[in-house]
Amino acid sequence: MHEEVSSLRSEFISRALATQNHDELEALRIEFLGRNGRFTALLKSLKDIEPDKRRQMGELLNQTKKILEETLATQEKETTQKEEKKFDDTIPGIQPPIGHLHLVTQAIDEISRVFMDIGFVRRRYPEIETDFYAFEGLNMPSTHAARDEWETFFVEPNFLLTPHTSNGQVREMERGALPIRMINISKTYRRQSDISHVPMFHQFEGLVVDQNIHITHLKGTLDYFAKNFFGESRKTRLRPYNFRFTEPSFEIDITCGVCNGTGKLPSGNSCKLCKAGWLELGGAGMVHPNVLKAGKIDPTKYSGFAFGWGVERTYMMKSGIQIPDIRMLYSTDLRFLRQF
Ligand code: FA5
């Protein structure tokens, strides 16, 4: 009878652990412990056992009964918990956080749209570039001091992280498809970091090459962009400058959006972002004949203009955007990023 008790106990425990709900557990209880249950039958048969073994057997059956009842109680509790955890489709859902495009990506989309509306085609040229397209082909021979301005990261002697999107000018000309109306937007790199400089930033480069392209086309295009992107109230100005790849060359400034072009903050302190109310956005000019030649275009027949602006600075100058330090754009602080 010992063996019978122990195999009944093992069977009970393993079947109890396998039950999935209260009904299955109740059926098991009845099968073993009910009035006509298998364990109850063993208890009833106790009276037929020889008197000297009955006491020992009685103890064994009592202990076993306790184990069966404890197993039932534990399993009962687990089943209740499991059923409580079941999916309740009446509970309101938890809204997952929804992100949005980074403000620099938004700026790139917006800038592209303004230019594409007047027939510019979006292009992308390599971020890791050869010396030729970044400098040599842009009228900057290897010994020329003008290269210093670009504070370039070299990867290998002949390869560099492009410090400006002007690397796309000769590449675009080499495609041999005239006229050219491209807008090249890409990442650019320089060894600079302060309130208005980051080591990785973006530029957008416009290049137009055709017959009879004059400086008025350049001026008109820049004015059109400034009006569309910044609004009628912002002012731009051209300052004479020199780039080796354009002649004549200019820098373009816009009235500062942080101090509204006054150079002073409401606190009376001078604005740290701009110079006396003006912030430089980028360079521009008429394409130098040597650059047209490097791109296999005859400068006696064709002329062109080009401009290259910083995407981040341009976006920071938009009305209503108050970003006092360019490095904030590349911080990972969600409280800052969620505002845009
Ligand atoms: C150039 O890079 C010329 N390639 C622009 C050009 C193109 C001139 C075509 C003529 C014809 P510049 O070094 O000034 O020029 O840079 C252009 C703009 O990039 C700057 O005005 C500024 O808006 C942005 N910029 C430059 N360096 C940084 C930097 N470290 N961080 C953020 N923006 C920068």
Short mmCIF file of C-alpha atoms and ligand atoms in Angstrom, two decimals:
data_model
loop_
_atom_site.label_atom_id
_atom_site.label_comp_id
_atom_site.label_asym_id
_atom_site.label_seq_id
_atom_site.Cartn_x
_atom_site.Cartn_y
_atom_site.Cartn_z
CA MET A 1 0.00 0.00 0.00
CA HIS A 2 3.01 2.29 0.59
CA GLU A 3 3.85 2.25 -3.09
CA GLU A 4 0.27 2.86 -4.09
CA VAL A 5 0.13 5.97 -1.86
CA SER A 6 3.38 7.37 -3.19
CA SER A 7 2.46 6.85 -6.87
CA LEU A 8 -0.96 8.43 -6.26
CA ARG A 9 0.73 11.43 -4.64
CA SER A 10 3.18 11.86 -7.55
CA GLU A 11 0.39 11.58 -10.10
CA PHE A 12 -1.72 14.09 -8.22
CA ILE A 13 1.08 16.65 -7.96
CA SER A 14 2.14 16.44 -11.60
CA ARG A 15 -1.44 16.65 -12.86
CA ALA A 16 -2.23 19.54 -10.49
CA LEU A 17 0.76 21.51 -11.81
CA ALA A 18 -0.44 20.97 -15.38
CA THR A 19 -3.94 22.35 -14.79
CA GLN A 20 -4.79 25.59 -16.63
CA ASN A 21 -7.92 26.79 -14.83
CA HIS A 22 -10.16 26.40 -11.83
CA ASP A 23 -12.47 23.86 -13.52
CA GLU A 24 -9.60 21.45 -14.27
CA LEU A 25 -8.33 21.81 -10.72
CA GLU A 26 -11.78 21.14 -9.26
CA ALA A 27 -12.16 18.04 -11.46
CA LEU A 28 -8.83 16.77 -10.14
CA ARG A 29 -9.87 17.44 -6.54
CA ILE A 30 -13.07 15.42 -7.03
CA GLU A 31 -11.18 12.58 -8.76
CA PHE A 32 -8.80 12.20 -5.80
CA LEU A 33 -10.38 13.73 -2.73
CA GLY A 34 -14.12 13.64 -3.52
CA ARG A 35 -16.53 11.32 -1.70
CA ASN A 36 -15.77 8.56 -4.18
CA GLY A 37 -12.27 9.77 -4.94
CA ARG A 38 -9.23 7.59 -5.43
CA PHE A 39 -7.45 8.90 -2.34
CA THR A 40 -10.66 8.78 -0.30
CA ALA A 41 -10.91 5.10 -1.27
CA LEU A 42 -7.47 4.49 0.23
CA LEU A 43 -8.53 6.23 3.45
CA LYS A 44 -11.63 4.05 3.59
CA SER A 45 -9.58 0.89 3.13
CA LEU A 46 -7.57 1.73 6.25
CA LYS A 47 -10.04 -0.13 8.41
CA ASP A 48 -9.25 -3.39 6.58
CA ILE A 49 -5.54 -3.21 7.43
CA GLU A 50 -4.10 -5.35 10.18
CA PRO A 51 -4.26 -3.39 13.48
CA ASP A 52 -0.46 -3.30 14.06
CA LYS A 53 0.19 -1.67 10.64
CA ARG A 54 -2.90 0.55 10.68
CA ARG A 55 -1.39 3.29 12.87
CA GLN A 56 1.71 3.69 10.68
CA MET A 57 -0.41 3.63 7.52
CA GLY A 58 -2.83 6.16 9.03
CA GLU A 59 0.04 8.58 9.64
CA LEU A 60 1.27 8.18 6.07
CA LEU A 61 -2.19 8.80 4.63
CA ASN A 62 -2.71 11.89 6.83
CA GLN A 63 0.63 13.38 5.74
CA THR A 64 -0.19 12.63 2.11
CA LYS A 65 -3.62 14.21 2.42
CA LYS A 66 -1.99 17.33 3.81
CA ILE A 67 0.41 17.44 0.85
CA LEU A 68 -2.45 17.01 -1.64
CA GLU A 69 -4.45 19.78 0.00
CA GLU A 70 -1.47 22.15 0.11
CA THR A 71 -0.73 21.45 -3.55
CA LEU A 72 -4.36 22.22 -4.37
CA ALA A 73 -4.25 25.49 -2.39
CA THR A 74 -1.00 26.68 -4.02
CA GLN A 75 -2.21 25.82 -7.50
CA GLU A 76 -5.53 27.51 -6.77
CA LYS A 77 -3.69 30.73 -5.94
CA GLU A 78 -1.49 30.57 -9.04
CA THR A 79 -4.48 29.96 -11.29
CA THR A 80 -6.27 32.97 -9.83
CA GLN A 81 -3.22 35.18 -10.41
CA LYS A 82 -2.81 33.88 -13.96
CA GLU A 83 -6.42 34.60 -14.79
CA GLU A 84 -6.15 38.11 -13.36
CA LYS A 85 -3.16 38.81 -15.61
CA LYS A 86 -5.09 37.81 -18.72
CA PHE A 87 -5.43 40.50 -21.41
CA ASP A 88 -8.29 42.83 -20.70
CA ASP A 89 -9.26 44.61 -23.89
CA THR A 90 -11.44 47.10 -22.03
CA ILE A 91 -8.44 48.77 -20.34
CA PRO A 92 -7.40 51.96 -22.18
CA GLY A 93 -4.14 51.45 -24.15
CA ILE A 94 -0.79 53.03 -23.33
CA GLN A 95 0.16 55.52 -26.03
CA PRO A 96 3.70 54.70 -27.24
CA PRO A 97 5.90 57.81 -27.50
CA ILE A 98 5.91 59.09 -31.08
CA GLY A 99 9.08 60.72 -32.32
CA HIS A 100 9.54 63.18 -35.16
CA LEU A 101 12.22 64.14 -37.66
CA HIS A 102 15.25 65.89 -36.22
CA LEU A 103 15.14 69.64 -36.81
CA VAL A 104 18.15 69.48 -39.12
CA THR A 105 16.34 66.90 -41.28
CA GLN A 106 13.26 69.14 -41.27
CA ALA A 107 15.45 72.07 -42.35
CA ILE A 108 16.99 70.02 -45.19
CA ASP A 109 13.51 69.04 -46.44
CA GLU A 110 12.31 72.63 -46.31
CA ILE A 111 15.40 74.05 -48.04
CA SER A 112 15.21 71.37 -50.77
CA ARG A 113 11.56 72.20 -51.39
CA VAL A 114 12.22 75.93 -51.84
CA PHE A 115 14.89 75.27 -54.47
CA MET A 116 13.13 72.38 -56.19
CA ASP A 117 10.13 74.68 -56.74
CA ILE A 118 12.28 76.81 -59.07
CA GLY A 119 13.79 73.91 -60.99
CA PHE A 120 16.86 72.93 -58.96
CA VAL A 121 17.63 69.20 -58.83
CA ARG A 122 18.76 67.64 -55.54
CA ARG A 123 22.16 65.94 -55.66
CA ARG A 124 24.47 64.28 -53.13
CA TYR A 125 28.20 63.92 -53.51
CA PRO A 126 30.73 61.99 -51.36
CA GLU A 127 31.47 62.91 -47.75
CA ILE A 128 34.86 61.22 -48.02
CA GLU A 129 36.44 63.02 -50.90
CA THR A 130 39.69 63.25 -52.81
CA ASP A 131 41.86 66.33 -52.56
CA PHE A 132 41.08 67.16 -56.20
CA TYR A 133 37.33 67.77 -55.81
CA ALA A 134 37.59 69.51 -52.41
CA PHE A 135 40.52 71.81 -53.31
CA GLU A 136 42.62 71.31 -56.44
CA GLY A 137 39.73 71.44 -58.94
CA LEU A 138 38.38 74.49 -57.09
CA ASN A 139 41.41 76.56 -58.02
CA MET A 140 43.25 75.80 -54.77
CA PRO A 141 46.58 74.13 -55.64
CA SER A 142 48.23 72.07 -52.92
CA THR A 143 50.54 74.89 -51.85
CA HIS A 144 47.85 77.57 -51.67
CA ALA A 145 47.31 79.26 -48.31
CA ALA A 146 43.52 79.58 -48.91
CA ARG A 147 43.17 75.88 -48.00
CA ASP A 148 43.89 76.72 -44.35
CA GLU A 149 40.45 78.34 -44.00
CA TRP A 150 38.80 74.92 -44.25
CA GLU A 151 40.43 73.32 -41.17
CA THR A 152 40.14 69.92 -42.81
CA PHE A 153 40.19 66.41 -41.35
CA PHE A 154 42.42 64.26 -43.56
CA VAL A 155 41.73 60.52 -43.62
CA GLU A 156 44.73 59.66 -45.78
CA PRO A 157 47.08 62.05 -47.61
CA ASN A 158 44.76 62.13 -50.62
CA PHE A 159 41.41 61.53 -48.85
CA LEU A 160 39.58 63.89 -46.56
CA LEU A 161 36.21 64.45 -44.89
CA THR A 162 34.80 67.06 -47.20
CA PRO A 163 34.91 70.47 -45.47
CA HIS A 164 32.32 71.98 -47.84
CA THR A 165 29.71 70.92 -50.38
CA SER A 166 31.66 72.76 -53.10
CA ASN A 167 33.30 69.37 -53.74
CA GLY A 168 30.13 68.65 -55.77
CA GLN A 169 30.74 71.48 -58.26
CA VAL A 170 33.34 69.81 -60.51
CA ARG A 171 31.68 66.41 -60.02
CA GLU A 172 28.39 67.84 -61.29
CA MET A 173 30.11 69.51 -64.26
CA GLU A 174 31.84 66.23 -65.15
CA ARG A 175 28.46 64.57 -65.68
CA GLY A 176 28.38 66.60 -68.90
CA ALA A 177 24.68 67.46 -68.68
CA LEU A 178 24.19 71.17 -69.33
CA PRO A 179 22.51 73.36 -68.22
CA ILE A 180 23.16 72.68 -64.52
CA ARG A 181 20.75 73.62 -61.74
CA MET A 182 21.77 71.53 -58.75
CA ILE A 183 21.28 71.77 -55.03
CA ASN A 184 23.79 69.55 -53.21
CA ILE A 185 23.01 69.01 -49.52
CA SER A 186 25.41 66.94 -47.49
CA LYS A 187 27.35 66.51 -44.26
CA THR A 188 30.54 68.55 -43.99
CA TYR A 189 33.36 68.42 -41.44
CA ARG A 190 35.81 70.91 -39.92
CA ARG A 191 38.03 70.97 -36.88
CA GLN A 192 35.93 73.62 -35.11
CA SER A 193 33.70 73.74 -32.04
CA ASP A 194 32.25 76.80 -30.31
CA ILE A 195 28.96 78.69 -29.95
CA SER A 196 28.50 79.02 -33.73
CA HIS A 197 30.61 76.06 -34.99
CA VAL A 198 30.26 72.28 -34.77
CA PRO A 199 32.76 69.74 -36.17
CA MET A 200 30.05 68.00 -38.24
CA PHE A 201 27.46 70.20 -39.89
CA HIS A 202 25.53 70.41 -43.16
CA GLN A 203 25.82 72.70 -46.11
CA PHE A 204 23.61 73.26 -49.13
CA GLU A 205 25.35 74.20 -52.31
CA GLY A 206 23.64 75.71 -55.29
CA LEU A 207 25.27 75.58 -58.70
CA VAL A 208 23.83 76.99 -61.91
CA VAL A 209 25.77 76.81 -65.18
CA ASP A 210 24.34 77.85 -68.53
CA GLN A 211 24.89 80.38 -71.29
CA ASN A 212 24.54 84.03 -70.27
CA ILE A 213 24.29 83.51 -66.50
CA HIS A 214 24.89 86.82 -64.73
CA ILE A 215 25.30 88.08 -61.20
CA THR A 216 21.67 89.26 -61.24
CA HIS A 217 20.58 85.61 -61.48
CA LEU A 218 22.59 84.89 -58.34
CA LYS A 219 21.15 87.88 -56.49
CA GLY A 220 17.60 87.02 -57.56
CA THR A 221 17.96 83.39 -56.47
CA LEU A 222 19.33 84.34 -53.04
CA ASP A 223 16.59 86.93 -52.51
CA TYR A 224 13.95 84.39 -53.53
CA PHE A 225 15.33 81.88 -51.01
CA ALA A 226 15.58 84.44 -48.17
CA LYS A 227 11.98 85.59 -48.70
CA ASN A 228 10.59 82.05 -48.90
CA PHE A 229 12.55 80.59 -46.03
CA PHE A 230 12.82 83.46 -43.55
CA GLY A 231 9.83 85.64 -44.43
CA GLU A 232 9.51 89.11 -45.91
CA SER A 233 10.64 90.93 -42.76
CA ARG A 234 14.20 89.56 -42.62
CA LYS A 235 16.97 91.39 -44.40
CA THR A 236 19.98 89.94 -46.20
CA ARG A 237 23.11 91.65 -47.44
CA LEU A 238 26.01 90.74 -49.71
CA ARG A 239 29.51 91.59 -48.55
CA PRO A 240 32.45 91.46 -50.95
CA TYR A 241 34.68 88.53 -50.08
CA ASN A 242 37.10 86.25 -51.77
CA PHE A 243 36.85 82.56 -52.52
CA ARG A 244 39.33 80.96 -54.88
CA PHE A 245 36.55 79.21 -56.82
CA THR A 246 34.31 82.23 -57.49
CA GLU A 247 35.03 85.65 -58.98
CA PRO A 248 33.58 88.00 -57.85
CA SER A 249 32.79 86.46 -54.46
CA PHE A 250 30.48 87.46 -51.60
CA GLU A 251 29.48 86.49 -48.15
CA ILE A 252 25.77 86.60 -47.40
CA ASP A 253 24.56 87.88 -44.06
CA ILE A 254 21.09 87.89 -42.56
CA THR A 255 19.70 89.94 -39.68
CA CYS A 256 20.03 87.88 -36.48
CA GLY A 257 16.84 86.13 -35.29
CA VAL A 258 17.91 86.02 -31.62
CA CYS A 259 18.43 89.81 -31.17
CA ASN A 260 16.26 90.87 -34.15
CA GLY A 261 19.21 92.48 -35.87
CA THR A 262 19.93 94.92 -33.05
CA GLY A 263 23.03 93.21 -31.65
CA LYS A 264 21.56 93.65 -28.13
CA LEU A 265 19.44 91.28 -26.01
CA PRO A 266 16.39 92.53 -24.00
CA SER A 267 18.64 92.28 -20.89
CA GLY A 268 20.90 94.96 -22.38
CA ASN A 269 23.77 92.49 -22.90
CA SER A 270 25.16 92.21 -26.39
CA CYS A 271 24.01 89.20 -28.44
CA LYS A 272 26.66 86.48 -28.34
CA LEU A 273 25.54 84.69 -31.50
CA CYS A 274 25.94 87.43 -34.09
CA LYS A 275 28.19 90.34 -34.95
CA ALA A 276 26.28 93.60 -34.38
CA GLY A 277 22.96 92.13 -35.52
CA TRP A 278 24.22 90.26 -38.60
CA LEU A 279 25.03 86.59 -38.92
CA GLU A 280 26.99 85.11 -41.76
CA LEU A 281 25.10 82.36 -43.53
CA GLY A 282 27.42 81.44 -46.33
CA GLY A 283 29.40 82.32 -49.38
CA ALA A 284 28.50 82.85 -53.03
CA GLY A 285 29.89 84.13 -56.29
CA MET A 286 30.26 83.65 -60.03
CA VAL A 287 32.00 80.37 -60.88
CA HIS A 288 35.70 80.95 -61.59
CA PRO A 289 36.75 80.12 -65.20
CA ASN A 290 39.41 77.71 -63.86
CA VAL A 291 36.70 75.70 -62.10
CA LEU A 292 34.63 75.50 -65.29
CA LYS A 293 37.77 74.28 -67.06
CA ALA A 294 38.39 71.65 -64.36
CA GLY A 295 34.82 70.44 -65.02
CA LYS A 296 35.52 70.31 -68.83
CA ILE A 297 33.21 73.26 -69.55
CA ASP A 298 34.30 76.02 -71.92
CA PRO A 299 34.34 79.30 -69.93
CA THR A 300 34.13 81.34 -73.12
CA LYS A 301 30.70 79.85 -73.85
CA TYR A 302 29.28 79.17 -70.41
CA SER A 303 29.12 80.98 -67.09
CA GLY A 304 27.59 80.16 -63.74
CA PHE A 305 27.01 81.07 -60.15
CA ALA A 306 27.38 79.08 -56.94
CA PHE A 307 26.54 79.51 -53.28
CA GLY A 308 27.16 77.43 -50.16
CA TRP A 309 25.36 77.98 -46.87
CA GLY A 310 25.32 76.20 -43.53
CA VAL A 311 22.01 74.34 -42.93
CA GLU A 312 22.19 74.63 -39.11
CA ARG A 313 22.97 78.35 -39.11
CA THR A 314 20.30 79.00 -41.71
CA TYR A 315 17.70 77.18 -39.60
CA MET A 316 18.79 79.00 -36.43
CA MET A 317 18.12 82.31 -38.15
CA LYS A 318 14.52 81.45 -38.92
CA SER A 319 11.98 83.71 -37.20
CA GLY A 320 10.82 82.40 -33.85
CA ILE A 321 13.64 79.88 -33.48
CA GLN A 322 15.67 80.91 -30.46
CA ILE A 323 18.72 78.64 -30.32
CA PRO A 324 21.55 80.54 -28.66
CA ASP A 325 24.27 77.88 -29.20
CA ILE A 326 24.64 75.77 -32.36
CA ARG A 327 25.99 72.81 -30.34
CA MET A 328 22.53 72.35 -28.78
CA LEU A 329 21.34 70.96 -32.14
CA TYR A 330 23.50 67.90 -31.63
CA SER A 331 22.83 67.39 -27.93
CA THR A 332 20.75 64.32 -27.08
CA ASP A 333 18.54 66.21 -24.64
CA LEU A 334 14.98 65.21 -25.58
CA ARG A 335 13.51 68.21 -23.73
CA PHE A 336 15.29 70.41 -26.27
CA LEU A 337 14.56 68.25 -29.34
CA ARG A 338 10.84 67.83 -28.56
CA GLN A 339 10.28 71.57 -29.01
CA PHE A 340 10.74 71.34 -32.79
C1 FA5 B 1 32.35 77.68 -47.88
O1 FA5 B 1 32.37 76.60 -47.34
C2 FA5 B 1 32.23 77.81 -49.36
N1 FA5 B 1 32.39 76.52 -49.97
C3 FA5 B 1 30.91 78.47 -49.73
C4 FA5 B 1 30.78 78.83 -51.16
C5 FA5 B 1 30.15 77.98 -52.04
C6 FA5 B 1 31.29 80.04 -51.63
C7 FA5 B 1 30.03 78.32 -53.37
C8 FA5 B 1 31.17 80.35 -52.93
C9 FA5 B 1 30.54 79.53 -53.82
P1 FA5 B 1 32.42 79.01 -45.66
O2 FA5 B 1 33.68 78.43 -45.15
O3 FA5 B 1 32.18 80.44 -45.38
O4 FA5 B 1 32.31 78.85 -47.23
O5 FA5 B 1 31.21 78.16 -45.09
C10 FA5 B 1 29.89 78.37 -45.52
C11 FA5 B 1 28.91 78.34 -44.36
O6 FA5 B 1 28.95 77.08 -43.69
C12 FA5 B 1 29.22 79.33 -43.23
O7 FA5 B 1 28.78 80.60 -43.56
C13 FA5 B 1 28.41 78.74 -42.11
O8 FA5 B 1 27.03 79.02 -42.25
C14 FA5 B 1 28.61 77.26 -42.33
N2 FA5 B 1 29.69 76.75 -41.49
C15 FA5 B 1 31.03 76.78 -41.71
N3 FA5 B 1 31.71 76.17 -40.74
C16 FA5 B 1 30.80 75.73 -39.86
C17 FA5 B 1 30.86 74.99 -38.62
N4 FA5 B 1 32.01 74.55 -38.12
N5 FA5 B 1 29.71 74.72 -37.97
C18 FA5 B 1 28.53 75.12 -38.49
N6 FA5 B 1 28.38 75.80 -39.64
C19 FA5 B 1 29.50 76.10 -40.32
#
